[in-house]
Every structure is written in structure tokens, then in C-alpha cells.
Amino acid sequence: MRRTQAFIPTTKEAPNDATLPSHIFLARAGFIAQVASGLYNYMPLAKRVIKKIENIINEEMAAIGAQEVELSFVTPSELWAESGRIEKFGKELLRFKDRKENLFVLGPTHEEMMVDLVRNRVTSYKNLPLHLYQIKTKFRDEARPRFGLMRGREFIMKDGYSFHATKEDLDREFDAVEAAYKKILTRLGLDFRIVEADSGAIGGSGSKELMVLADSGEDTIAVCSKCEYGANIEAAQRSARKTIPEAPEAEFNKFLTPNVKTIDELAEFFKIDPYYTIKAVAKRVIWEDSSEIVVFYLRGCDTLEEVKAINATEALDIVDASEEELKEIGLVPGFIGPLDQDKAKHVIDSDLKDAKSMICGANEQDYHFIGVDLGVISEAAYFADIAQVNEGDICPHCDGELSFTKGIEVGHIFKLGTTYSSALKAEFLDENGKAQPFIMGTYGMGVSRLVAAIIEQHHDENGCIWTKQSAPYMVNVMVSNIKDEAQMALGEELYANLKNIGVEVMLDDRKDRFGFKMKDAELIGFPYTIIIGKELANGNVQIFDRASKEKTTVASDAIFEKIMELIK
RNA sequence: CGGGGUGUAGCUCAGUAUGGUUAGAGUACUUGGUUUGGGACCAAGGGGCCGAAGGUUCGAGUCCUUUCACCCCGACCA
């Protein structure tokens, strides 16, 4: 492509609403243009990058035997009613009616559609397993779209679905997809981590997220310093502490603690480590058709992980409870404890099972119990893992320490089981001629989000730094002064030769000056720029490496071989 | 959905407290010329329903009412 002919509207200034590097640079370098909140136009450069990513995905999917399909973007609302997700998704589903007043939904993900496609078409165990996928625009009417391509309402997602006769076969496919996803991200040149994720109410034994490591990531992940373990903080586990603070010595007793309400105050009052205090977190827990106050008890040094709390109570949602609500049912804010307390349901963190020498609220104004042994209530109580892991906690798989890092979720693979096949009555006949629902897996990868993730991880103050596998063009041939006939002639020759053997090459044949074109090349982020400039008088040109920012001088008659070697 | 902010040239923004010639700058664009190794210079141009609707006024970018859009923090997010 000749730069004079290319539609690449670069700008010196960023749009006023861009905050993330990927958003700023993709907009400034002429990759994307915002249309409305969460909606973007892809211009030629972005389109090329997207195709690169799609090609890699297609190759790796083909390698594990998945077949590409393309399902309708407009989906009948009946399917969503059938699975029950029309309510679960709520306002995120964009609905509309056609001229005949039929209700439709723009597809936010395609489990229902895919199950509908397969049901009654695949009816025998002999035709399983089956893995179908598509790369397609999705629409979710997000409450708050943000960060450019990172969280749009309309986005491109690769979504795959597999159908199996047995759980073992699903496990095999799940592992194969995980390996394929690993290859895709590796080929794209990304630094990533596969982490364990929350399986949510759907349950199922496996849910993993692929996180591209970047400070701007919206997810917090806990990773082990020693082993491969990583998990979304919503699902992260830990081993019991190895070094525990010295326990306070006290007989069981009720103790006057005037105005000592917070954990900090309590620890200070008794001069003990918060490890030995019991924190009571009261929340209003909402189920489908009821709601009530539930108290969650944790060690004072821990915090409640709401996703775990939702799973433990099988709730739809959990919201903060006001002091008034607590007083109404007879709880004493600041002095709530698990002993002698029958006003509200409670859940106790499993780390507190059989805990001794504890201090907790006495459910009476200005009193705490000391020397509490939770062993006495173990029988009746409901224990569950509801605590968020802390940095420095021990890895559940080895003796390494956990630390936190930020990640961008670019993929999510999930063992669905029979959730959707049962709901949609998608069944096959097994070897005994008995009808069984398909055992399913679902595998998502955010293609447009990957475009942003690549830049979040690969940029500097001057712009994008595309990896070789993702670059819109591999080589930029820059003629410093187009009025110089020798420079221009060499530029044309190189451009033609590279193009002829299939190298993706841009010829910067604009009238502008050296500095302007260099800034532009850095902003767009071509991996290599061949500078044909004043050095040509000495028979030399230069290769500018975008990632290292180094310029290498090369004899002009050797440049073709040299660049071919670099881009291999 | 709560809280905050912003809408003026393609883009980034002045101008609005106190209403008053033809609404400005930088950048981008067009033409001509000079320049040519890190976002050049000179000159001449084109480009605006001041987000929208209604109102107050002799007169509204500026004041009042309504509304829409976009952004940020939070809630939400298979």
C-alpha cells in the first residue's frame, strides 16, 4: 500500500475521552473511530490486525478439529426464554421487534443458538464429539462501556461450543482447547496467565480465564511465586497459614469494650493480632423470590469475597445492609458475633473452623466475648470459603506465596455440562438407546479485546508496538525526501520487490519531512521501517526497529536480504 | 441505576461570572513558494444552526426551562 493512497487518519492529539494507552493510540494512529458509546468503526489498519488474529485462531481451531460456522446475529427471543436467560441477562440483551411484531435479541453469546442448531440434527453418540465455533460480532448493552475496544457494547468474539457423550470426553476437549488457546496467545506474542475462575451458579467443575497481564486490566488475579497456580481473585484459594501469630491467652469471658466497634479498635484494645478477632459482615442476600439479612463471619485480617459469598448462599445478589436494617431484626452493629445469635442466618468462613482463643462480638452493646473456641458451634454452623485471599497467603498447591497482578480477560473456557442441553431438550441416544442431554463445553475469546490487549502490553510513549504476528504491515519503506530521485527510485524498487514476494509493506511516499514521517511510523507501530534518506549518498539505508528503537545501517544493495532475514 | 463532569470548526480547546460589531486560537485541510534526519516556514484560502427544543430580551454561544449525547467514579458485567 502506498501511504498517499491509504486511509489512515492519524492525529497528533488524542480524543478527549480516551484514557487507556490502547484507546489513545488506536484512535490517534487511525485504527478505530468511535461512533457512539461502546461502538467503534474499524478502519483499514484495525481490520488487518483483526484478520491476523482471526487467522491464527482459525488455524489453531482447525488443529484440534473444531469446525467453523456462522450463526445469525439476530436471534429469536423464544430461545432466550427457553433457557431462562432472557431474565438473567436483563437489560444487557438488546431487544427489538420486526415488522410482524416478533421479538428478537441481538446475540450477546450463542449457547442457545448453537444448541438449537445441533439439536435434532445430531442424535447419536456415534456422531459425537462435535466442536463448532464462529468468529462474530456480539452485542451486549453494557451498563457502562469504557476503555475503547476493551469494553465495548458491540465487539468481536470467537465463541466455540463442544458436544460430548461423556464427561471424560468433555475433559479431554477442555484440555485441548486450553492448549490451543495457549498457542494462540503465545503466537500473538502476549504475556499471559491461565487462571482458575468462578464457575458461578451454573456450577460445573471447570472454568478458566485467559488473562493478558497488564496494569490496566479490570480483573485482579492471584498468582503463585513458585508454581503455575493462578486464579481470579473471585475464585482464588489458599492454604492454611504456616506462621500464625501468638495466641492471646484468656478464659472464656464476656468483656466490657465500650465503643470498640471496628476490628482495628478491637485489636488495639486487646493488643492482639486481628487474626484472633472475628469480623461480622452483614449483608442483604437476595434470592429469586425472597431476601434476608445474612451475617458472614471471617477472621479480622480477612475480607469478604462477594462472589464466594453469593455462591455459598446460592443467591442472585448480595447488597450492603444498612444499620437500621440490622437493628430492626435485633442485631447490634459493631458487636455482632456468632455465639448466642439466632436473629439472622449466618455463614462462617472455613478458616474459622475449630478456631480457638478468638474474640468476637457478644451481640450486646459494648461487650465482646474473649477466649472463644469455635469448636463448640461447629456442628450447627454452616462453614464455607468466603474470604478473599490476601497477598502473601500460601498457594493452595505448593508452599509459594500469592501475589496480586492485574489482567485483561481475553478468553474464558467453561465446562457447561448439561445446563443448556437440558433446558433446550437437546438430546442424543447413547449406546443403550437411551436419550441423554449433550454434555457441553463453551469457549470464548475476545477478538476485538485482544487488539486492545496487545497494545496495552506493547506500547511506549510514542505509540503502538505491534508484534510480528499481529502487525497490520510488517515493513514500512520510508522515503525521507521524495524529491530526491535516487531515494524515491530505491523506495519504489524495494516496495515492488517486497510486495512481489508477499511481504505486507507500506511505502511512505508522502511529501512530508523526515521527522513527521518517523513520528507517524512510531505511532502506527510497524515492526520495521526502512529509512531511505541522506545516508543513501554513501550507499547506505537504515532499518528502524520499532520495539528496540534502534537504527541499524545497512548497505543499500544488501537491504532486501537483510529485511527478509529479520521478518522471517 | 446512583454521584460528578463536558458539549463551540475534522481534532484539541478559549470565549459564558457582567448578554451587545461579522464567534476565536492551535492543529488538520486547499493553493503557491521556500525547506527536507525527529510532528518545518511564509503567504493566501475553505470550513460553524455554539448538542437539540422552547422561553426571556430590542438583541442569546452567554440568562431561564426541558431534553439528548458523551466521559469519569461506583453498582453491574455469560
XYZ file of C-alpha atoms in Angstrom, chain A residues 53 133 185 228 257 411-412 418 483 516 543:
11
model
C -5.842 -12.628 14.916
C -17.236 -22.267 16.619
C -1.781 -16.113 22.761
C 1.850 -22.259 37.851
C -15.434 -2.970 75.461
C -10.610 -15.754 26.988
C -12.859 -17.889 29.121
C -25.896 -30.220 30.571
C 12.100 14.900 -4.406
C 6.877 13.870 10.631
C 16.431 -0.247 9.454
